mmCIF file of C-alpha atoms in Angstrom:
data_model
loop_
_atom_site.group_PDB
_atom_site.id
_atom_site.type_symbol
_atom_site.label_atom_id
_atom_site.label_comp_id
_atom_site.label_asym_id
_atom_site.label_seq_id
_atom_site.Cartn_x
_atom_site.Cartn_y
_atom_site.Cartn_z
ATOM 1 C CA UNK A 985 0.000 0.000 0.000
ATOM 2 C CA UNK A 986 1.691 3.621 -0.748
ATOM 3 C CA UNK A 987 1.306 6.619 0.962
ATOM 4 C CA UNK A 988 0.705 9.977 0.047
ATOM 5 C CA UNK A 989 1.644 13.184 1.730
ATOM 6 C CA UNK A 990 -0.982 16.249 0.584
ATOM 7 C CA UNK A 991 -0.637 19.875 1.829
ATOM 8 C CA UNK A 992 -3.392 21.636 0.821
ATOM 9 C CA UNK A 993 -5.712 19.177 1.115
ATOM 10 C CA UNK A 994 -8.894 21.334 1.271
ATOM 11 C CA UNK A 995 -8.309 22.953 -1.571
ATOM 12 C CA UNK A 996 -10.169 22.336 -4.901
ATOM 13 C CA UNK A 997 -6.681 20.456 -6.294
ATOM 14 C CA UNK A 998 -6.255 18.644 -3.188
ATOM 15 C CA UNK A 999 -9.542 17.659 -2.467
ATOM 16 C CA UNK A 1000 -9.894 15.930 -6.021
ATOM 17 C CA UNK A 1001 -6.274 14.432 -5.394
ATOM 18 C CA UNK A 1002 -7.176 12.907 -2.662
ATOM 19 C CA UNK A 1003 -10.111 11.426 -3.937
ATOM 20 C CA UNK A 1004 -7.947 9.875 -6.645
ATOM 21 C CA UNK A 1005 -5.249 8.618 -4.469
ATOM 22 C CA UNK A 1006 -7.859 6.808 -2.313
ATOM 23 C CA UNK A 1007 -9.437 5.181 -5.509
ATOM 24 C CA UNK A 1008 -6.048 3.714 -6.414
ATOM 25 C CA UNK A 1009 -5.233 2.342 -3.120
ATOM 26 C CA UNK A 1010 -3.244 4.796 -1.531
ATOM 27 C CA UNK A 1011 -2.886 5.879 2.057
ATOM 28 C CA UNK A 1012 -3.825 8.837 2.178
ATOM 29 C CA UNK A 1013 -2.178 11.796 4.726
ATOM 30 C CA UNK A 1014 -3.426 15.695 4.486
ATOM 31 C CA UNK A 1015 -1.792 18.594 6.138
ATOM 32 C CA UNK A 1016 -4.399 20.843 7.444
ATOM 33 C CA UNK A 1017 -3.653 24.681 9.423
ATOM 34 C CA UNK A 1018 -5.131 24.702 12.713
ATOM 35 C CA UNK A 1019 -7.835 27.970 12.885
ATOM 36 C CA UNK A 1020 -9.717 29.030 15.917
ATOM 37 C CA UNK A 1021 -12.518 28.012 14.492
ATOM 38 C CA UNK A 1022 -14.223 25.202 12.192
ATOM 39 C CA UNK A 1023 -11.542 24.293 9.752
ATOM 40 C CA UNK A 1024 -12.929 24.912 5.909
ATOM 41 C CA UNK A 1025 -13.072 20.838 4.990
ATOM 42 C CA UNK A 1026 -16.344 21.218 3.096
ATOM 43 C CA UNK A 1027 -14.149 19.881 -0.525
ATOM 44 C CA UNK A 1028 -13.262 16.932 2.082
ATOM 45 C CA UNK A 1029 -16.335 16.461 3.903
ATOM 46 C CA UNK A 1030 -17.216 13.410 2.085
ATOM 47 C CA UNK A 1031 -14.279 11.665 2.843
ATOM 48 C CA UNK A 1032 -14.338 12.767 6.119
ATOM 49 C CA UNK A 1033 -17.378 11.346 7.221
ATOM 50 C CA UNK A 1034 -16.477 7.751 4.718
ATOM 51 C CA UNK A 1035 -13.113 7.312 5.785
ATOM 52 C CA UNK A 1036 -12.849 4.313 4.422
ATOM 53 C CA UNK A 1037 -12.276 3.828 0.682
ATOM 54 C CA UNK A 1038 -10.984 1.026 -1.256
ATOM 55 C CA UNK A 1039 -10.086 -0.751 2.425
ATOM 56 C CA UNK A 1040 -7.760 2.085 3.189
ATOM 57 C CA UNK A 1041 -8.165 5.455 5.286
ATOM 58 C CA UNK A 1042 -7.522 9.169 5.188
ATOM 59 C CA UNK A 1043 -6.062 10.977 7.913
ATOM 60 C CA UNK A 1044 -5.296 14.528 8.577
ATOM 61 C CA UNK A 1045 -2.559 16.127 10.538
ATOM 62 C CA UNK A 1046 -2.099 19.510 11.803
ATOM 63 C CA UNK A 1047 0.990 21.585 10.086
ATOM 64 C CA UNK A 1048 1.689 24.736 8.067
ATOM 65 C CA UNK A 1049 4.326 25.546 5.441
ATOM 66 C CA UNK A 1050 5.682 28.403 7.931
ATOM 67 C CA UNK A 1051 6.694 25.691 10.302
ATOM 68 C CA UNK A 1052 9.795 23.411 9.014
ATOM 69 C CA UNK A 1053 9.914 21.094 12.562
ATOM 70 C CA UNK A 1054 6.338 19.901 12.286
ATOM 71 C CA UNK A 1055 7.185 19.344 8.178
ATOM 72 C CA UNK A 1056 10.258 17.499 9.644
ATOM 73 C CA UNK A 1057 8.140 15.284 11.916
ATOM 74 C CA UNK A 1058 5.709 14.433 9.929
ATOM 75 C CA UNK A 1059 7.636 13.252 6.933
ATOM 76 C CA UNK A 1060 9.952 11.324 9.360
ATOM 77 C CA UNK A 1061 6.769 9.791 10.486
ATOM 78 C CA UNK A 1062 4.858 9.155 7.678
ATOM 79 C CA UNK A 1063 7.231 8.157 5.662
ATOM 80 C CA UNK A 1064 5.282 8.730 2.649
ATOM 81 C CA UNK A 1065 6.099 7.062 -0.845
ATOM 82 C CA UNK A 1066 5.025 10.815 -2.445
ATOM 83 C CA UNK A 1067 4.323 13.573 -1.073
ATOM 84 C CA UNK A 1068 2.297 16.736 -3.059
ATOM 85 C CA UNK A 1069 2.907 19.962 -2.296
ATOM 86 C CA UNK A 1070 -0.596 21.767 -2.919
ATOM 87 C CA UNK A 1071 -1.172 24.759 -0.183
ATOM 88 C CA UNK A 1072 -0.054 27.900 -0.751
ATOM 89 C CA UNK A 1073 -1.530 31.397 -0.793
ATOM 90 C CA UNK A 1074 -2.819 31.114 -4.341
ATOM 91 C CA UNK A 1075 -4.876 34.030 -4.898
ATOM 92 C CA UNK A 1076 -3.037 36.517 -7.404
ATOM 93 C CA UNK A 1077 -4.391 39.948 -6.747
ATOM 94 C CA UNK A 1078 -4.341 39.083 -2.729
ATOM 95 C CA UNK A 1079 -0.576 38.322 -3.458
ATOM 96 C CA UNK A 1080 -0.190 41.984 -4.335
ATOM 97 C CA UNK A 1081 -1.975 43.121 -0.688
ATOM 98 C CA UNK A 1082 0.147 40.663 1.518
ATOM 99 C CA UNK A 1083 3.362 39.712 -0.487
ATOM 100 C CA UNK A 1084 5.659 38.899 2.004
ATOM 101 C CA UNK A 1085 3.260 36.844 3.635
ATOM 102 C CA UNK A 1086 2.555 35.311 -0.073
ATOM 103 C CA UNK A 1087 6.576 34.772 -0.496
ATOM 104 C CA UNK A 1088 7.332 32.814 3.007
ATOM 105 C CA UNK A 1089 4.087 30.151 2.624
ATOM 106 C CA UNK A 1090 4.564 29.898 -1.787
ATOM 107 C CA UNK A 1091 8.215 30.308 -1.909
ATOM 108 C CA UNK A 1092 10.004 29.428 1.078
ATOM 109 C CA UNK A 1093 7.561 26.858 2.554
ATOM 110 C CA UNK A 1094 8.454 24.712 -0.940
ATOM 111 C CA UNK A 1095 11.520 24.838 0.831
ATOM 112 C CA UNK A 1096 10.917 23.961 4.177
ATOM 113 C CA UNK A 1097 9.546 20.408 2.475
ATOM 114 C CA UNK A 1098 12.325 19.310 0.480
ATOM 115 C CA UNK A 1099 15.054 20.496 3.733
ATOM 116 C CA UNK A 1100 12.852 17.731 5.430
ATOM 117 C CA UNK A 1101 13.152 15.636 2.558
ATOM 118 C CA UNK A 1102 16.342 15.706 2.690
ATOM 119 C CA UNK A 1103 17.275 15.877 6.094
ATOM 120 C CA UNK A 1104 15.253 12.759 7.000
ATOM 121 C CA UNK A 1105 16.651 10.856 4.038
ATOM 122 C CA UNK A 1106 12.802 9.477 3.347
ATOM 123 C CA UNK A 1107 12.838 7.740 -0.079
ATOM 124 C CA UNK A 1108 9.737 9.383 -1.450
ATOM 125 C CA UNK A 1109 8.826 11.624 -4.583
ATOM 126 C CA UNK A 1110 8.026 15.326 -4.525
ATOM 127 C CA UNK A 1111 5.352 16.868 -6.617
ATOM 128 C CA UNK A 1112 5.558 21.272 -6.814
ATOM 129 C CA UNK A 1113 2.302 22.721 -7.968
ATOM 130 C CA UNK A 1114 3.959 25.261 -10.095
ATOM 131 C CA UNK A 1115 1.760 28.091 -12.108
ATOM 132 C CA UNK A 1116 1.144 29.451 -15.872
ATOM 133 C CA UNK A 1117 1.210 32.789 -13.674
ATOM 134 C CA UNK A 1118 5.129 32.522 -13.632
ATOM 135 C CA UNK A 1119 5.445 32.715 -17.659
ATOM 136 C CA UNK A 1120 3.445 36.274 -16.823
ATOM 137 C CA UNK A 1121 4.349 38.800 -19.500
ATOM 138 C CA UNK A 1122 4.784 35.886 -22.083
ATOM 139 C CA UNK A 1123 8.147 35.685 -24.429
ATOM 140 C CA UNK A 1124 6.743 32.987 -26.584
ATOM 141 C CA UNK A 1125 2.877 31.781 -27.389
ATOM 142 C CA UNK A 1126 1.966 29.175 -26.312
ATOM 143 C CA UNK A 1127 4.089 28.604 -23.490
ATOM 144 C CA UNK A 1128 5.611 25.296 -23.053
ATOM 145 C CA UNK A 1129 8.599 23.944 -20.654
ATOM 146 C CA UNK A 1130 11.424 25.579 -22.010
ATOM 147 C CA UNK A 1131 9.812 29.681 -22.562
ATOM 148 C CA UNK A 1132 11.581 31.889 -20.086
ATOM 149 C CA UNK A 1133 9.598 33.242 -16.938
ATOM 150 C CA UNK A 1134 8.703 36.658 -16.439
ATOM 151 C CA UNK A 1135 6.251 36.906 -13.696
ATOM 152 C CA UNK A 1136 4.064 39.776 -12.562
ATOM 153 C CA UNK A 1137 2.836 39.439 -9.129
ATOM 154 C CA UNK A 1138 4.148 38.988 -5.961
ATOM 155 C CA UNK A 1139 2.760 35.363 -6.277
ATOM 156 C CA UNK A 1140 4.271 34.357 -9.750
ATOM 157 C CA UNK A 1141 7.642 35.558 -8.466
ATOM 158 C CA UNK A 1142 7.406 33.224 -5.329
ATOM 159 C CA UNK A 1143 6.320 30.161 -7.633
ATOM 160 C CA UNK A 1144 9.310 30.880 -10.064
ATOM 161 C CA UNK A 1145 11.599 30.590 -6.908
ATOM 162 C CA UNK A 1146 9.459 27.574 -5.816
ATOM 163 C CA UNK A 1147 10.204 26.347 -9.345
ATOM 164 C CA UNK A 1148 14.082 26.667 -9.494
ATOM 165 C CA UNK A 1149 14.580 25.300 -5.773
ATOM 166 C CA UNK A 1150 13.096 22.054 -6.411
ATOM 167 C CA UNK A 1151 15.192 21.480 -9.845
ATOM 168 C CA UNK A 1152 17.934 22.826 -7.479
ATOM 169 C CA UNK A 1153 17.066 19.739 -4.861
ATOM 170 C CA UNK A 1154 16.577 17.916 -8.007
ATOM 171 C CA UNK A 1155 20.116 18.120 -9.629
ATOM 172 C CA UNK A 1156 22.088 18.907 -6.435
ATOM 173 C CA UNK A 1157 20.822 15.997 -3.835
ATOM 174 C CA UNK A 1158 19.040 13.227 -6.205
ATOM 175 C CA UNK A 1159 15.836 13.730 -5.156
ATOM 176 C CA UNK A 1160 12.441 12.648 -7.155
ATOM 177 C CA UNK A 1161 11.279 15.802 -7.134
ATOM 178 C CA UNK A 1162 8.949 17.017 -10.719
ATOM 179 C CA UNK A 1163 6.955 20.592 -11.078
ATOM 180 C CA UNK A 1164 3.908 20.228 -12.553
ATOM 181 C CA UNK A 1165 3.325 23.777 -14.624
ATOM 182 C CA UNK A 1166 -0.299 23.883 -14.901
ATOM 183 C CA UNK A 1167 -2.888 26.332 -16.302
ATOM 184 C CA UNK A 1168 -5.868 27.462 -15.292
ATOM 185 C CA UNK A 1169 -7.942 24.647 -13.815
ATOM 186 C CA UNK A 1170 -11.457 25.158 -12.617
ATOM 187 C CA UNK A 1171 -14.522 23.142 -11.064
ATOM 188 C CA UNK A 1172 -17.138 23.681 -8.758
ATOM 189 C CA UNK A 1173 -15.298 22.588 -6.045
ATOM 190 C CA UNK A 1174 -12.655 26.157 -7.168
ATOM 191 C CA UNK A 1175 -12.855 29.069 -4.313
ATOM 192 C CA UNK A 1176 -15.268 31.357 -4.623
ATOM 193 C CA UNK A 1177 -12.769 34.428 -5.121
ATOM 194 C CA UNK A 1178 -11.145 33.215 -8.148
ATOM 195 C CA UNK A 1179 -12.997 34.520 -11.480
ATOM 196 C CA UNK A 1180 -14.523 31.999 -13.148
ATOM 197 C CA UNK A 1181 -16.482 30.791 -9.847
ATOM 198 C CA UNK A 1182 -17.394 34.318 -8.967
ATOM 199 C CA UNK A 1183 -19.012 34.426 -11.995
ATOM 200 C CA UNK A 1184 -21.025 31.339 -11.980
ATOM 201 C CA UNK A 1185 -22.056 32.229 -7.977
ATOM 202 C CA UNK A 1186 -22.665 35.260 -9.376
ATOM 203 C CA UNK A 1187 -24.933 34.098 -12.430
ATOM 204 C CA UNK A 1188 -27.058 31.680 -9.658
ATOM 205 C CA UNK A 1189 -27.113 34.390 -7.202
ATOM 206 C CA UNK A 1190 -28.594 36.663 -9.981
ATOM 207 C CA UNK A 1191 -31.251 33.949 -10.873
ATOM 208 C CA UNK A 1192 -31.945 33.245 -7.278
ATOM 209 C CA UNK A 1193 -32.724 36.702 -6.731
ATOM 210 C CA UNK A 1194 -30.084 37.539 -3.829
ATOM 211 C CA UNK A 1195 -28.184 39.843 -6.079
ATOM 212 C CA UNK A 1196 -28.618 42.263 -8.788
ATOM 213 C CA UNK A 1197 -25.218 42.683 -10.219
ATOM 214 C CA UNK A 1198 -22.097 41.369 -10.421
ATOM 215 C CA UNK A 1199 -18.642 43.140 -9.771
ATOM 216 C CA UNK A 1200 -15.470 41.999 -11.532
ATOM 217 C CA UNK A 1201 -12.211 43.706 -12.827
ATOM 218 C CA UNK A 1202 -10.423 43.086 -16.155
ATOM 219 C CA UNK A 1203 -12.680 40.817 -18.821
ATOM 220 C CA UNK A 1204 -9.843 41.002 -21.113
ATOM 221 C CA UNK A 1205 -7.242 38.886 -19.700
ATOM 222 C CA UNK A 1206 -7.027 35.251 -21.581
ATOM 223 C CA UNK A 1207 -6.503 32.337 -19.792
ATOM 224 C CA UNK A 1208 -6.766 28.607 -20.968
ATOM 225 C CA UNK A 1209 -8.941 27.150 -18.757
ATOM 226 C CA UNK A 1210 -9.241 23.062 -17.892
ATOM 227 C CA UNK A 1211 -10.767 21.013 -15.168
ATOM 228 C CA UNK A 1212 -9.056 20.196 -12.126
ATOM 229 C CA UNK A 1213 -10.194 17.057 -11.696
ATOM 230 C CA UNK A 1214 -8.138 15.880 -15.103
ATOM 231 C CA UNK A 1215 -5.167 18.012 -13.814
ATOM 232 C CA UNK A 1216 -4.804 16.089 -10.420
ATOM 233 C CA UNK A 1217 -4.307 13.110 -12.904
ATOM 234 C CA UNK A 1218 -1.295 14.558 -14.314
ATOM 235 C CA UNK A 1219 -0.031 15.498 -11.045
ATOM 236 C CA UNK A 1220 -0.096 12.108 -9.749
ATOM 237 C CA UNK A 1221 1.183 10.095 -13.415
ATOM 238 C CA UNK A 1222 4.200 12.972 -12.903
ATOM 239 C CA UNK A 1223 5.158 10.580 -9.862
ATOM 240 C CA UNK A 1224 4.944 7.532 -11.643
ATOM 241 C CA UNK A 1225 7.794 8.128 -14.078
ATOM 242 C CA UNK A 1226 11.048 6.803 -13.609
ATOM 243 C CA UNK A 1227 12.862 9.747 -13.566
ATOM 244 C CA UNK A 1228 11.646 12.797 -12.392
ATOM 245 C CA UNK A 1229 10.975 15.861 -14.769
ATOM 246 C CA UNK A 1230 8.907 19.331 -15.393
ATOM 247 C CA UNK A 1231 5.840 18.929 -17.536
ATOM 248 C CA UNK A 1232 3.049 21.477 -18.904
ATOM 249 C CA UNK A 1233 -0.502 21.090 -17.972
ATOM 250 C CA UNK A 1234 -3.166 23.221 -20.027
ATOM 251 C CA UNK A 1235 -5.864 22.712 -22.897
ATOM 252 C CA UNK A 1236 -3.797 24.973 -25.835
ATOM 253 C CA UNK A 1237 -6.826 26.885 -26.499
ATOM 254 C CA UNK A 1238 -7.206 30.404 -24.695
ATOM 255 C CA UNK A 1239 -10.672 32.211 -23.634
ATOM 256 C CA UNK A 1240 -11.020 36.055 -21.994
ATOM 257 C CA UNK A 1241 -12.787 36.422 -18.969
ATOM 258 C CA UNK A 1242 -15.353 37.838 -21.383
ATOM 259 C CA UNK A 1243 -16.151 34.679 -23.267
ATOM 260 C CA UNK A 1244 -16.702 32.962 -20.164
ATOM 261 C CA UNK A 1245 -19.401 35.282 -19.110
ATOM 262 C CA UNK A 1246 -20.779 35.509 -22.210
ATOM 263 C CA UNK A 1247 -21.112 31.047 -22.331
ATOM 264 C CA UNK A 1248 -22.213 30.881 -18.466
ATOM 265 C CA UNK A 1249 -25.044 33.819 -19.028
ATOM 266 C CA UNK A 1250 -26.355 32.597 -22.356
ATOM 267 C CA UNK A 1251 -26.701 29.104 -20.447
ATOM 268 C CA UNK A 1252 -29.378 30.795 -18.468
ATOM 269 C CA UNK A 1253 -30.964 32.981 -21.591
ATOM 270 C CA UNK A 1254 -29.305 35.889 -20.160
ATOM 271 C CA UNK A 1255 -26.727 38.961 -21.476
ATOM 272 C CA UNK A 1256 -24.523 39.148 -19.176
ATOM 273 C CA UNK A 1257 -24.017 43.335 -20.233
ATOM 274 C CA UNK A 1258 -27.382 44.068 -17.818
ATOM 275 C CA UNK A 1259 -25.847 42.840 -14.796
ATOM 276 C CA UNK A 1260 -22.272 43.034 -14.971
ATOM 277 C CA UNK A 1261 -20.194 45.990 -13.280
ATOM 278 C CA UNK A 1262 -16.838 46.980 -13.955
ATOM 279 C CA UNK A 1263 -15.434 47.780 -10.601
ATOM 280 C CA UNK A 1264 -11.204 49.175 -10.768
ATOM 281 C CA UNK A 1265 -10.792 48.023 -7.299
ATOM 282 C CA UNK A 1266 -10.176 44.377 -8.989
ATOM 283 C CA UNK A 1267 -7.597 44.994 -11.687
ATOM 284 C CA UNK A 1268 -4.228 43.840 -10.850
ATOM 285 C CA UNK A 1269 -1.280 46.405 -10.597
ATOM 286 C CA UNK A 1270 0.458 44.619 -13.156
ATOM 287 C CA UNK A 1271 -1.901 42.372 -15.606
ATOM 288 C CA UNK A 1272 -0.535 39.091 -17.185
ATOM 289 C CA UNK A 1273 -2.701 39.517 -20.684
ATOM 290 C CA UNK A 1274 -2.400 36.321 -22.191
ATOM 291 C CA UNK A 1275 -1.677 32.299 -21.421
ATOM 292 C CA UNK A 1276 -2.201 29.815 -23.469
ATOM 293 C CA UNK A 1277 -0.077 26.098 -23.050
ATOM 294 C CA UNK A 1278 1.294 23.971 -24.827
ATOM 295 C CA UNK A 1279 1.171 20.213 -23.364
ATOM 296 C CA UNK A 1280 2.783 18.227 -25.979
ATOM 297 C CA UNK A 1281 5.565 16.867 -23.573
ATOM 298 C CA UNK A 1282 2.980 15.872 -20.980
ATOM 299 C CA UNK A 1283 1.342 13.870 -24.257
ATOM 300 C CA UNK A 1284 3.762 12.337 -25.531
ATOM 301 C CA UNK A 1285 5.787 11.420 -22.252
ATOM 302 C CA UNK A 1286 2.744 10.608 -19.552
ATOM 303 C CA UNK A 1287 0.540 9.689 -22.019
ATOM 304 C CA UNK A 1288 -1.660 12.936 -20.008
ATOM 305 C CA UNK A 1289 -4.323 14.995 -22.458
ATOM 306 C CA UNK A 1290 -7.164 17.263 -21.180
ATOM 307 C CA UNK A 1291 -10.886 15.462 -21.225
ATOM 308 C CA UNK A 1292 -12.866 18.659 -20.766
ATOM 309 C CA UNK A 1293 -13.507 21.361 -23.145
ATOM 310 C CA UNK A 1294 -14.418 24.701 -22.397
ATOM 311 C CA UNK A 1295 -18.291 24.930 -22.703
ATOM 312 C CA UNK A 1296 -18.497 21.440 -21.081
ATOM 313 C CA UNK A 1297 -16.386 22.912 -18.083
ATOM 314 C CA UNK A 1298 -18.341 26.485 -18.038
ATOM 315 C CA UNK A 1299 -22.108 24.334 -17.858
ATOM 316 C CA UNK A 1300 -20.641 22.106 -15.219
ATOM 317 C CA UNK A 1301 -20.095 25.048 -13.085
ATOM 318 C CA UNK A 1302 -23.156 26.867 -13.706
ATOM 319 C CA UNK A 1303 -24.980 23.662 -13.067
ATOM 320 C CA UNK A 1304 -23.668 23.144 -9.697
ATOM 321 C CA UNK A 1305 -23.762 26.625 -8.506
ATOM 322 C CA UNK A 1306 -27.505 27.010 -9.510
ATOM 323 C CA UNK A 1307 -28.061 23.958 -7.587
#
């Protein structure tokens, strides 16, 4: 039986990678931050309350990326066959509020894992969530594993460093350790602050009659959107290679936040020009304008391709949110 190692756990990727793991077997560990109140396991709850899967269990453990001893401990402990390293502070324009706060948990708690790693000798493999955000103002379209980062927000800069210290553990002390770059991935399970669900909340909060308008920033921006559930896949084939590598995850086709209202409004016979406002307070200091992937190596060497289209991805989370 193997064991897996998740931080970030509640989260819409680690929620959906946990529900893989558990379908394949696995032993299943999540690192969850201890709050004074109710911790937010709602992605989770239905493992939580069916622990048992497949004849094997899921257990969470308190931590946090700004802590290296209780990383230390529990790796030591675990001794997981992978670990996934999933939490961070992920929201871009929040990055630009609280940046150094942004830095320590994206950038130097990637590092905190792989000291442990390391210092503990544990024979495992280490997955980095890295981010299209890092390619930022883009030097080559698409983007694929070899274009040159530029990143424009506090968070792209701490995944780029996130990036370079785990080919840096990679190369310098032998360890398994792969980043996964991966676009935009969405689902109804994604937080309600990120675009694409603020517009589909939006959209059912509209129908429901709770709100009147919506407020968003720049409708612009182009992003190539997939669904997270097909990403996690990728994440965990990553481990299952031989040696360890970097790979791109993303659809190669690119939508504005503009054609994504327009598909989840006309769903519901609606123009989405009556009800949408265009508030400044959202636009980022410094926009990334365009990302679009190119997942060829991911193809060709995990055998990895994206399921879900766009229009089937935009209905699903309509669908649910209405709901």
């Amino acid at each position: 039986m193997k064991k897996a190692i998740i931080t970030g756990i509640t989260g819409q990727d680690g929620s959906y990678l946990a529900d893989l793991l558990l379908e394949k077997g696995y032993e299943v560990h999540g690192i969850i931050r201890r709050h004074s109140t109710i911790t937010n396991s709602s992605r989770i709850d239905h493992l939580i309350e069916n622990p048992e899967i497949n004849g094997v269990k899921l257990f969470l453990h308190y931590g946090d990326l700004f802590d290296g001893c209780s990383l230390h401990r529990l790796i030591e402990k675990i001794n997981p066959d992978e670990i996934y390293n999933l939490a961070a502070q992920s929201h871009v324009r929040v990055s630009f509020d609280i940046p150094e706060y942004t830095g320590d948990i994206v950038g130097l708690g990637t590092t905190r894992i792989l000291e442990a790693i390391r210092d503990t000798r544990v024979k495992t493999k280490f997955y980095q969530a890295s981010s299209s955000e890092m390619y930022g103002l883009v030097q080559e379209v698409p983007q694929k594993e070899t274009t040159p980062f530029y990143p424009r927000s506090p968070y792209a800069c701490a995944k780029v460093y996130s990036y370079w210290i785990t080919v840096n553990y990679r190369e310098s002390y032998g360890i398994h350790a792969s980043n996964g770059i991966l676009f935009n991935h969405e689902s109804p399970r994604r937080g309600e602050t990120f675009v694409t669900r603020k517009i589909t909340r939006g959209l059912a909060d509209i129908l429901h009659g709770r709100a009147k308008e919506l407020r968003l920033g720049n409708l612009d921006a182009k992003r190539d959107w997939g669904y997270a559930k097909d990403y996690v896949e990728g994440m965990w084939l990553m481990l299952q290679q031989e040696k360890p590598d970097d790979y791109v995850l993303a659809t190669n086709e690119t939508y504005s936040v503009k054609d994504f209202l327009v598909e989840a409004f006309s769903q519901k016979g609606l123009k989405w020009e009556d009800y949408v406002v265009i508030d400044p307070k959202y636009f980022r200091p410094a926009e990334v304008d365009l990302l679009i992937g190119d997942y060829s190596k991911a193809k060709k060497q995990l055998g990895w391709q994206p399921k879900v289209k766009f229009k089937e991805l935009v209905k699903m989370m309509v669908e649910a949110d209405c709901e």
